[in-house]
Coordinates of C-alpha atoms in Angstrom, one line a residue:
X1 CA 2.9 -2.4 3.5
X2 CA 1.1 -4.5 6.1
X3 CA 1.6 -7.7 3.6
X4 CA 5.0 -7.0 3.1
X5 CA 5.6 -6.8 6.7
X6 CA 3.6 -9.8 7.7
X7 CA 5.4 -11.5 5.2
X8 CA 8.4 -10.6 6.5
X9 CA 7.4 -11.6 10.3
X10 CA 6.4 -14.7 9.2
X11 CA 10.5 -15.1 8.1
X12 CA 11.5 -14.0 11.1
X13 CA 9.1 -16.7 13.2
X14 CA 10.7 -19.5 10.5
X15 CA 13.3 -20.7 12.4
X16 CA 11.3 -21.2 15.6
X17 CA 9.5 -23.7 13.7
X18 CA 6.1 -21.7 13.0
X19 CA 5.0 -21.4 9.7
X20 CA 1.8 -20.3 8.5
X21 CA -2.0 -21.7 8.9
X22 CA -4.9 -21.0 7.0
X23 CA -7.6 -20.8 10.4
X24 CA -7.1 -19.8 13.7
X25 CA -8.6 -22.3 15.5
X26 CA -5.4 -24.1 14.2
X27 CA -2.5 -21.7 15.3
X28 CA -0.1 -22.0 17.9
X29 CA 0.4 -18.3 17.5
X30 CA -1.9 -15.4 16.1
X31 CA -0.8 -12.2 15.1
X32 CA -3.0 -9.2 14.2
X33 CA -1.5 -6.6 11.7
X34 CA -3.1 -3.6 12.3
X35 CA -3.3 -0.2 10.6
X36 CA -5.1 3.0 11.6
X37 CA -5.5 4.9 9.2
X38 CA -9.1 4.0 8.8
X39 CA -12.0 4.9 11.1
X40 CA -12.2 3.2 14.0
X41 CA -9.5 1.2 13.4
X42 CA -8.8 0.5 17.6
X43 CA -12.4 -1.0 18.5
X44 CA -12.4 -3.5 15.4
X45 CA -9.2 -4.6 16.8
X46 CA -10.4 -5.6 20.2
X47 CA -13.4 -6.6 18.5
X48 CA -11.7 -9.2 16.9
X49 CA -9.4 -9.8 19.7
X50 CA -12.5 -10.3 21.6
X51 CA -13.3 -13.6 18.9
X52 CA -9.9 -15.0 19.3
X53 CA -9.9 -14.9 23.2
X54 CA -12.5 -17.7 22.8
X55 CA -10.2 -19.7 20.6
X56 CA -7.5 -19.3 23.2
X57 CA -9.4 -20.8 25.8
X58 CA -10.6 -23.3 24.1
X59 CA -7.4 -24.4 23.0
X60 CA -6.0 -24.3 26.5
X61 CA -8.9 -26.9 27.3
X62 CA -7.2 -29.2 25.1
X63 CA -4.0 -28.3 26.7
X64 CA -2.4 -26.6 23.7
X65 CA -1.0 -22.5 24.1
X66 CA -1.6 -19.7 22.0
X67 CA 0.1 -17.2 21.7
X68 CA -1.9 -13.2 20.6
X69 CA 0.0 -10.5 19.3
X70 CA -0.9 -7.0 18.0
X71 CA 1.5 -5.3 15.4
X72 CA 1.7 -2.8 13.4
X73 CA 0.0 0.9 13.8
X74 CA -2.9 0.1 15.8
X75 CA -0.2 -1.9 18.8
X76 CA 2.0 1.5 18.3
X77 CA -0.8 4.3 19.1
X78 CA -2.7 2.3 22.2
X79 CA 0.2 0.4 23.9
X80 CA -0.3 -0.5 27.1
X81 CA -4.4 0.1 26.4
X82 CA -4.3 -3.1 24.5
X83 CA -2.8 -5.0 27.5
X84 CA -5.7 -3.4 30.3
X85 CA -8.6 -3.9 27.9
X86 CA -7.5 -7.2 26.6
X87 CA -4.8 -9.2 29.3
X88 CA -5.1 -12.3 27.3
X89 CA -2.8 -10.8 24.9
X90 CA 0.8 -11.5 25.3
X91 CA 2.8 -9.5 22.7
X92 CA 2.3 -5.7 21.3
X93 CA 4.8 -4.5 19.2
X94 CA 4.9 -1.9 17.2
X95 CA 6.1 -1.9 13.0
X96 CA 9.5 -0.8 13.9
X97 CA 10.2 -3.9 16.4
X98 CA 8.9 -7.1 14.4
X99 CA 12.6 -8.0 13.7
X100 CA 12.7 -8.2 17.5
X101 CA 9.8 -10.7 17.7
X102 CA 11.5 -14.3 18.4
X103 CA 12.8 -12.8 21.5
X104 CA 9.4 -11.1 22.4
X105 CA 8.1 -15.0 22.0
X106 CA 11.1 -16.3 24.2
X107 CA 10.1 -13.6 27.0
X108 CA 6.6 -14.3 26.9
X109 CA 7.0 -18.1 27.4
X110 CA 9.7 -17.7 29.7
X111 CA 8.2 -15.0 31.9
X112 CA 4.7 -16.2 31.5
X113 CA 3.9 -12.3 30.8
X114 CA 2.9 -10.0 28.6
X115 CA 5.6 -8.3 26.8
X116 CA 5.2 -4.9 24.8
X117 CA 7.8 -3.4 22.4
X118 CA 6.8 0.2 21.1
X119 CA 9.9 1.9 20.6
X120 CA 11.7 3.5 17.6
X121 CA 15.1 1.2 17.8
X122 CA 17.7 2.9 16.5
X123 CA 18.7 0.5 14.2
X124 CA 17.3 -0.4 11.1
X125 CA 15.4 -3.2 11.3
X126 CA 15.6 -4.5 7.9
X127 CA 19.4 -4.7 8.2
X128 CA 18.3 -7.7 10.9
X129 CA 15.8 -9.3 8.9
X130 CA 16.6 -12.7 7.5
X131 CA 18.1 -12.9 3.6
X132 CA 15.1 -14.1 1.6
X133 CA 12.7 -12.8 -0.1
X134 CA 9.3 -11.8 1.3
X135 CA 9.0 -14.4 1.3
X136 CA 8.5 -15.9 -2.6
X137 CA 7.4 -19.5 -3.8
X138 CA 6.8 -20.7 -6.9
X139 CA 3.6 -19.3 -8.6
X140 CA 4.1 -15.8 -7.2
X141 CA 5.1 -13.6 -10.3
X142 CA 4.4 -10.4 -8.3
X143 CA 6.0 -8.9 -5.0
X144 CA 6.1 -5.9 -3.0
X145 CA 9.1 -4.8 -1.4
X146 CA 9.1 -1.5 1.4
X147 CA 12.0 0.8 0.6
X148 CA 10.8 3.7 2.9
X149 CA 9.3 3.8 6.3
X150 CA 7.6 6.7 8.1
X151 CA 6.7 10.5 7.3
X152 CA 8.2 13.6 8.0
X153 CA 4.9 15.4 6.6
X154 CA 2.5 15.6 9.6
X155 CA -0.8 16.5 7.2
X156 CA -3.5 17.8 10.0
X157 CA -5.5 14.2 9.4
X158 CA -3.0 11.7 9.7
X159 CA -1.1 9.6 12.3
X160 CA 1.2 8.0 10.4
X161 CA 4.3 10.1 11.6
X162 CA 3.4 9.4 15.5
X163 CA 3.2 5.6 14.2
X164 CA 5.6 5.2 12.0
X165 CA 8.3 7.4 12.9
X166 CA 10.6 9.7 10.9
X167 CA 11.1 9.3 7.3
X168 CA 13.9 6.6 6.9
X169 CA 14.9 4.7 3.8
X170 CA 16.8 1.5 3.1
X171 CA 20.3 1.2 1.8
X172 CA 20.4 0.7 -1.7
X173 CA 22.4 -2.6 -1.1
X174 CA 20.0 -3.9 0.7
X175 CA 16.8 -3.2 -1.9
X176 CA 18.7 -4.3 -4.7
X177 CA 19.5 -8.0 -2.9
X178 CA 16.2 -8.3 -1.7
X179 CA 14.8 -7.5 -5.4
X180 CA 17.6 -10.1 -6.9
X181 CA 16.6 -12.6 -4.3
X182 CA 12.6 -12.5 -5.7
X183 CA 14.0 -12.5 -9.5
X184 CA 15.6 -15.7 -8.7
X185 CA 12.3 -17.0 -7.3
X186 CA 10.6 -16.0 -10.3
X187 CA 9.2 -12.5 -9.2
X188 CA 8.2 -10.4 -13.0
X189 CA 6.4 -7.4 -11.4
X190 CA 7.9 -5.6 -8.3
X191 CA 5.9 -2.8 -6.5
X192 CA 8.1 -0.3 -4.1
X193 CA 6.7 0.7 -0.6
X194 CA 6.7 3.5 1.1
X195 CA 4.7 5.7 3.6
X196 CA 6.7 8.5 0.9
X197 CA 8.2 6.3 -1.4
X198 CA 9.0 9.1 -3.3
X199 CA 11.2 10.6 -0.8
X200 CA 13.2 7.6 -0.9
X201 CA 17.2 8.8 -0.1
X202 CA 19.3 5.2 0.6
X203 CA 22.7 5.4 0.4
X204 CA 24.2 3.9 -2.6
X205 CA 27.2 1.7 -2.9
X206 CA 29.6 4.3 -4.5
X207 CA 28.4 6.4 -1.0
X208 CA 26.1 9.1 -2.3
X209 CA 22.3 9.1 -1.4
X210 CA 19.8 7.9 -4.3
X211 CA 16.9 8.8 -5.7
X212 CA 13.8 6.9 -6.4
X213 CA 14.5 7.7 -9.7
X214 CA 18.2 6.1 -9.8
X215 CA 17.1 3.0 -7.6
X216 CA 14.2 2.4 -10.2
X217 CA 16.7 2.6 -13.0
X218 CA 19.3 0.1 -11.4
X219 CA 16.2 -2.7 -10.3
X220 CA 15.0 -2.5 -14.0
X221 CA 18.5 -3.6 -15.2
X222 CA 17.8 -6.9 -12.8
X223 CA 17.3 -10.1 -15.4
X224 CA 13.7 -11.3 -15.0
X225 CA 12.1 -7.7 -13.6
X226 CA 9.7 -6.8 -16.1
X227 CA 7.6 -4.3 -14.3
X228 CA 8.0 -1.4 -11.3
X229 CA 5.5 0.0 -9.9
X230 CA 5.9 1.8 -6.6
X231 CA 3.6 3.5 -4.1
X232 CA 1.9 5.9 -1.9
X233 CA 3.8 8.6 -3.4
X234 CA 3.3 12.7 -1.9
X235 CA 3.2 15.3 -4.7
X236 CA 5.9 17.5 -3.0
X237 CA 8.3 14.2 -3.6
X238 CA 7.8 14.4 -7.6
X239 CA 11.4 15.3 -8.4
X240 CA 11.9 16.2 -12.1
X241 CA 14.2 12.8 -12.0
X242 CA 11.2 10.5 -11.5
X243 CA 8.6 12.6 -13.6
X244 CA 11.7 11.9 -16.7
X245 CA 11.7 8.0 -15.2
X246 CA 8.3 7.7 -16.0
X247 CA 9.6 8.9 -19.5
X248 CA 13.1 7.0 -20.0
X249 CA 12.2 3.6 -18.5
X250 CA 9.9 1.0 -20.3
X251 CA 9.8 -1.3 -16.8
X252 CA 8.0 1.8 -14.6
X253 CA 4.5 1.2 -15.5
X254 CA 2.4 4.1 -16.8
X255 CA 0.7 4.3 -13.7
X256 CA 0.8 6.9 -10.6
X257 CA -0.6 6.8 -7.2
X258 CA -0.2 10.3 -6.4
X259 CA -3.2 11.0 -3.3
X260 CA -4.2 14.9 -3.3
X261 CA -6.8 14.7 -0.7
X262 CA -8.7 17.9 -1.5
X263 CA -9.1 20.4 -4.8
X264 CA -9.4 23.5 -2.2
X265 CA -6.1 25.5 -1.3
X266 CA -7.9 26.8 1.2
X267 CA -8.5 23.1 2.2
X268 CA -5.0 21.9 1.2
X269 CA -3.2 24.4 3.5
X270 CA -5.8 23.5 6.6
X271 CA -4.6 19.6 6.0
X272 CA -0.9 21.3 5.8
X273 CA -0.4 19.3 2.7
X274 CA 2.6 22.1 1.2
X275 CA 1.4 22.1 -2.4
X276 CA -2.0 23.9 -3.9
X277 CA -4.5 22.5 -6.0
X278 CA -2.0 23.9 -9.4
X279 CA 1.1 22.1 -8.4
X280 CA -0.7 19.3 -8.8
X281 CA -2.2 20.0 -11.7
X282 CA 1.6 20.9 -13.0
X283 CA 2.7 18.0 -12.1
X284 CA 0.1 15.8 -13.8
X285 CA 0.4 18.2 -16.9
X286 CA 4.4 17.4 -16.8
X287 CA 3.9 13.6 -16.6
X288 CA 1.8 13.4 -19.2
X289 CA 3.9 15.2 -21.2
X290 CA 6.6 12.4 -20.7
X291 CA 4.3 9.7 -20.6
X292 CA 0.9 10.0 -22.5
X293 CA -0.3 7.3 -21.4
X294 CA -0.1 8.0 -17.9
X295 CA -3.0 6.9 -15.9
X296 CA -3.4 8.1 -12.4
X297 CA -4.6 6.8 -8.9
X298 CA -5.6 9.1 -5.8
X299 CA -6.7 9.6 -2.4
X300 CA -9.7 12.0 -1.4
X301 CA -11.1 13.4 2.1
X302 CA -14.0 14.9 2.1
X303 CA -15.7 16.5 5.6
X304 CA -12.2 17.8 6.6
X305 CA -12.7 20.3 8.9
X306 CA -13.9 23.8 7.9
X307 CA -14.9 22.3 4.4
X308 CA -17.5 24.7 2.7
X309 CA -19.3 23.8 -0.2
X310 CA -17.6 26.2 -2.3
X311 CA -14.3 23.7 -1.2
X312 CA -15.9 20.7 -2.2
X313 CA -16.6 21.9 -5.7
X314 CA -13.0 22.7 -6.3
X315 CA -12.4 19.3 -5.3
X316 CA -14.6 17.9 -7.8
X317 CA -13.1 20.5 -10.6
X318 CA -9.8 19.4 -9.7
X319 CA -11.2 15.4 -10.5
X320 CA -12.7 16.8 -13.5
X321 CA -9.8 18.5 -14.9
X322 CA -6.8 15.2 -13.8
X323 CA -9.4 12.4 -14.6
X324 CA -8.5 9.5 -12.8
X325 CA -8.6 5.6 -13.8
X326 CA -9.0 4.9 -10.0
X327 CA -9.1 6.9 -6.9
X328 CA -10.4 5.6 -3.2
X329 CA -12.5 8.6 -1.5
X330 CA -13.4 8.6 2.3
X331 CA -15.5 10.3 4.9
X332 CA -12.7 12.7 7.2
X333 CA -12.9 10.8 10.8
X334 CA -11.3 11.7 13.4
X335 CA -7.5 10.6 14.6
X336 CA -6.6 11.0 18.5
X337 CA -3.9 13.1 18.7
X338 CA -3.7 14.8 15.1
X339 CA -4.2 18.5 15.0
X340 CA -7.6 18.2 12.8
X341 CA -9.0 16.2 15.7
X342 CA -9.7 19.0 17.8
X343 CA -10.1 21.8 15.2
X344 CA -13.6 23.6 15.3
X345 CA -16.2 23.4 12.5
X346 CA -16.5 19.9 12.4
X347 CA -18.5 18.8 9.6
X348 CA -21.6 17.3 10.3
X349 CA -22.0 13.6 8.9
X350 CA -25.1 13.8 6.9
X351 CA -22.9 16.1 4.7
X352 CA -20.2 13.9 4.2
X353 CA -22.3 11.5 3.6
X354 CA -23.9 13.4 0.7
X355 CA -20.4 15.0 -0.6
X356 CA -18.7 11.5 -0.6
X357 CA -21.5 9.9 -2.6
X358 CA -21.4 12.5 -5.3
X359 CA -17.4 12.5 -5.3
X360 CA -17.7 8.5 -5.6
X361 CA -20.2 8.6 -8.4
X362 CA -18.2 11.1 -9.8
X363 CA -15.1 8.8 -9.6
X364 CA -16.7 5.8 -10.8
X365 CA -17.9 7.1 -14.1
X366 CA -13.7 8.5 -15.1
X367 CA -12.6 4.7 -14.0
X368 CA -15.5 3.4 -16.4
X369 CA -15.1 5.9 -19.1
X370 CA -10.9 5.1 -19.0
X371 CA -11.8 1.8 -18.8
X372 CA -14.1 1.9 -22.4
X373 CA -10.7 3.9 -23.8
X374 CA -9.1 0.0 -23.6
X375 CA -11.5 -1.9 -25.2
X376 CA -10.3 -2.4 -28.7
X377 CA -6.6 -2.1 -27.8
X378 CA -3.9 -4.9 -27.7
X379 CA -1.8 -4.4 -24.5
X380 CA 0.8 -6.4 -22.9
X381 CA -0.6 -8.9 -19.9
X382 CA 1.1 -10.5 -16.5
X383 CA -0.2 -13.3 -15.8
X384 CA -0.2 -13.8 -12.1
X385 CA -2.4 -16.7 -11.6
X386 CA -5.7 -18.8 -12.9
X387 CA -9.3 -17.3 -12.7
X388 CA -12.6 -18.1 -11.4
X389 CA -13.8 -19.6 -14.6
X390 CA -12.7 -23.6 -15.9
X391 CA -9.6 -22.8 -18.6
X392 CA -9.3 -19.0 -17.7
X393 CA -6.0 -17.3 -16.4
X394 CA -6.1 -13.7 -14.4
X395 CA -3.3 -11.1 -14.7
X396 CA -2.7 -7.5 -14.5
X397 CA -2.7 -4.6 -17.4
X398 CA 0.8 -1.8 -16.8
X399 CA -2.5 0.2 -15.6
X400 CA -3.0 -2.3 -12.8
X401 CA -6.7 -3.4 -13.7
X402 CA -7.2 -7.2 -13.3
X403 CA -7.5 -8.7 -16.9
X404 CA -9.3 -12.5 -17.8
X405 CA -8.6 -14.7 -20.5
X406 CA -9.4 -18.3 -21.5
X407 CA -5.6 -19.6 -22.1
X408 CA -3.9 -23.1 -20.8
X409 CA -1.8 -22.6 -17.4
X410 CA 1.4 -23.0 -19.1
X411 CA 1.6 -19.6 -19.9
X412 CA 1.1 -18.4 -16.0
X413 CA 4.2 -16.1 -15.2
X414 CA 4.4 -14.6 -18.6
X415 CA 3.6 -11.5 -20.3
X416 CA 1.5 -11.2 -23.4
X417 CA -0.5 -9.4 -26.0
X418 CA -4.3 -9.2 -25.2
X419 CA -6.7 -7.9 -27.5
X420 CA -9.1 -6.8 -24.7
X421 CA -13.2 -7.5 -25.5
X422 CA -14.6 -6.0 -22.8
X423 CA -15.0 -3.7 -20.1
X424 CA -16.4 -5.0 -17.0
X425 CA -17.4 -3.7 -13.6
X426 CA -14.1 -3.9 -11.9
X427 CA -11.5 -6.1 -14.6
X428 CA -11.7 -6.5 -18.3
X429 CA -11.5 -9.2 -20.4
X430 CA -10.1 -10.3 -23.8
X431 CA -8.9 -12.6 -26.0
X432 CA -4.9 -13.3 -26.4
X433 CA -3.4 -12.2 -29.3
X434 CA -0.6 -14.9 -29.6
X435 CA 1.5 -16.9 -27.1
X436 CA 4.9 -14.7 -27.6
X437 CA 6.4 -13.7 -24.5
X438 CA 6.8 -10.1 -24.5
X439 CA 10.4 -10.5 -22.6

């Protein structure tokens, strides 16, 4: 979501005359997208804010400004702390105000001041985003598009609903012009956003509230959209209309996102997640019952507080009875301001340490072995771009691993049979079969 959104603030900064630079030493303006979700997200950002004070100055030696911003999560939990610890900064604004940022630049030149803009506006601020797409130019075959902002979920570990706000979702008008608008720029592959993009409920055109489900349907009916894919979904959000999507249309790829965080109910209700560790399980048996070829993607915390040892081995049941082709793991760390942050038994980090290791290793052998189950095969291929190698192009399988063939450039943007050869450590690679366009 943080690449859609820069994307998107870079549109917005357009018709000032910025556009983008590859170094900073270079920029009339530098912007720092922040999340914080991660651990210590804050301190890296005024670590780095620390590295670009120096550029400032010395641009201001030469007589040229710069202009520092903070967006995104980090700018909407510390504020004003950003402005005390670092006064060389002259915007903060939070995710929900970037629309507004031309006129933050106007202040801050005119007033010679910081300005900060952390509120929850009202208003939508896509509906005062500039028409185009996010935005697309020619050699980008791939896009993601947000459709749903902000959380109405408040798991004990997580500050997403203090800075992102309420659960909110576009109008369907809106997504379906945006998506037609990166067709036409040659977008194949389209991947939904959300903080829940499951519990998408836009209003339609014919002025009931849609689905995910019914949105997916109407984009893949788009000319040029081969592919959905949409994430971070939350199992409580998997509607029986989206688990018979996955079934019904051949452009939602056969592969899920759907973070569980723990295997424990005892765990699961601590991190007030509303589902146990067998509504999952249900749900993954129902998709797969639609869809055999399902793969699936989660999140995992280990260390949350209270967590026993008996709790961590139903977590690592749970991966051995799903089996995941990918799944990101992390060490529970502390979030000022969520309820887990202050709740006693702490787990000491030495164990972490150990359980995320053996959850990791665990991990990495189910992406491995799904990986093997493709070698052999002939599956379709986006290609998205050339790779490392002289003569070889790069694109993506429907179960998002990076795939590498030697093929001529032409064929960049297309979709094709690959016999795949190989497995290797994080892509795989193979041999095309023929160069037929799939669609």
């Amino acid at each position: 979501m943080n690449v859609y959104d820069s994307a998107r603030m870079s549109d917005v900064l357009r018709p000032l005359g910025y556009q983008p630079v590859d170094l900073p030493d270079s920029a009339d303006m530098i912007i720092l997208n922040t999340c914080h979700i991660r651990d210590k997200a804050a301190e890296k950002v005024f670590s780095e804010l620390g590295r670009l004070r120096k550029i400032k100055e010395a641009r201001k030696e030469n007589g040229e400004q710069t202009i520092i911003a903070v967006a995104g999560c980090v700018a909407q939990a510390e504020g004003q702390e950003i402005l005390t610890r670092a006064p060389y900064v002259d915007i903060v604004l939070g995710p929900q105000t970037y629309h507004r940022l031309p006129e933050m630049v106007a202040r801050a030149a005119r007033a010679g001041g910081a300005v900060i803009d952390t509120e929850f506006p009202a208003e939508q601020k896509f509906d005062f985003l500039p028409d185009t797409a996010a935005p697309q130019t020619p050699g980008n075959y791939t896009a993601f598009l947000t459709i749903q902002e902000g959380c109405d979920k408040f798991c004990s570990f997580c500050v997403v609903p203090y800075t992102r706000g309420a659960e909110s979702s576009r109008s369907v008008a809106s997504v379906l012009a945006e998506a037609q608008r990166m067709a036409d720029s040659g977008v194949r592959e389209i991947c939904l956003l959300g903080q829940n993009v499951n519990a998408y409920h836009g209003e339609g055109p014919d002025g009931q509230v849609w689905t995910l489900a019914r949105l997916a349907a109407t984009l893949a009916d788009i000319p040029g959209i081969l592919r959905i894919r949409y994430m971070t979904s939350h199992p409580r959000d998997m509607d029986d209309s989206l688990i018979t999507a996955h079934r019904d249309l051949p452009a939602l790829m056969p592969f899920l996102h759907l973070p569980v965080q723990a295997g424990s109910d005892r765990i699961l209700q601590a991190m007030n997640r509303g589902h146990t560790a067998d509504d999952y399980r249900d749900i993954v048996r129902r998709l797969r019952e639609v869809r055999p070829d399902l793969a699936l993607s989660s999140d995992f915390i280990v260390g949350h507080p209270g967590e026993t040892d008996e709790d961590f081995e139903a977590t690592m049941q749970l991966v051995r009875d799903v089996r995941f082709a990918l799944a990101y793991s992390f060490k529970y760390s502390q979030r000022p301001g969520t309820p887990a942050a202050g709740a006693p038994f702490q787990v000491p980090e030495d164990v972490k340490d150990a359980r995320l290791q053996a959850l990791q290793a665990l991990l990495r052998e189910q992406q491995d072995a799904f990986n093997d189950t493709l070698v052999g095969q002939t599956i379709p291929v986006l290609f998205t771009g050339e790779g490392r190698k002289p003569g070889q192009i790069t694109g993506r399988s429907p179960w998002l691993q990076p795939v590498h063939v030697s093929g001529p450039r032409h064929l960049i943007g297309q979709e094709l049979p690959v016999r795949i050869t190989e497995r290797l450590t994080n892509s795989l690679g193979g041999i095309l079969v023929e160069e037929t366009v799939y669609a």
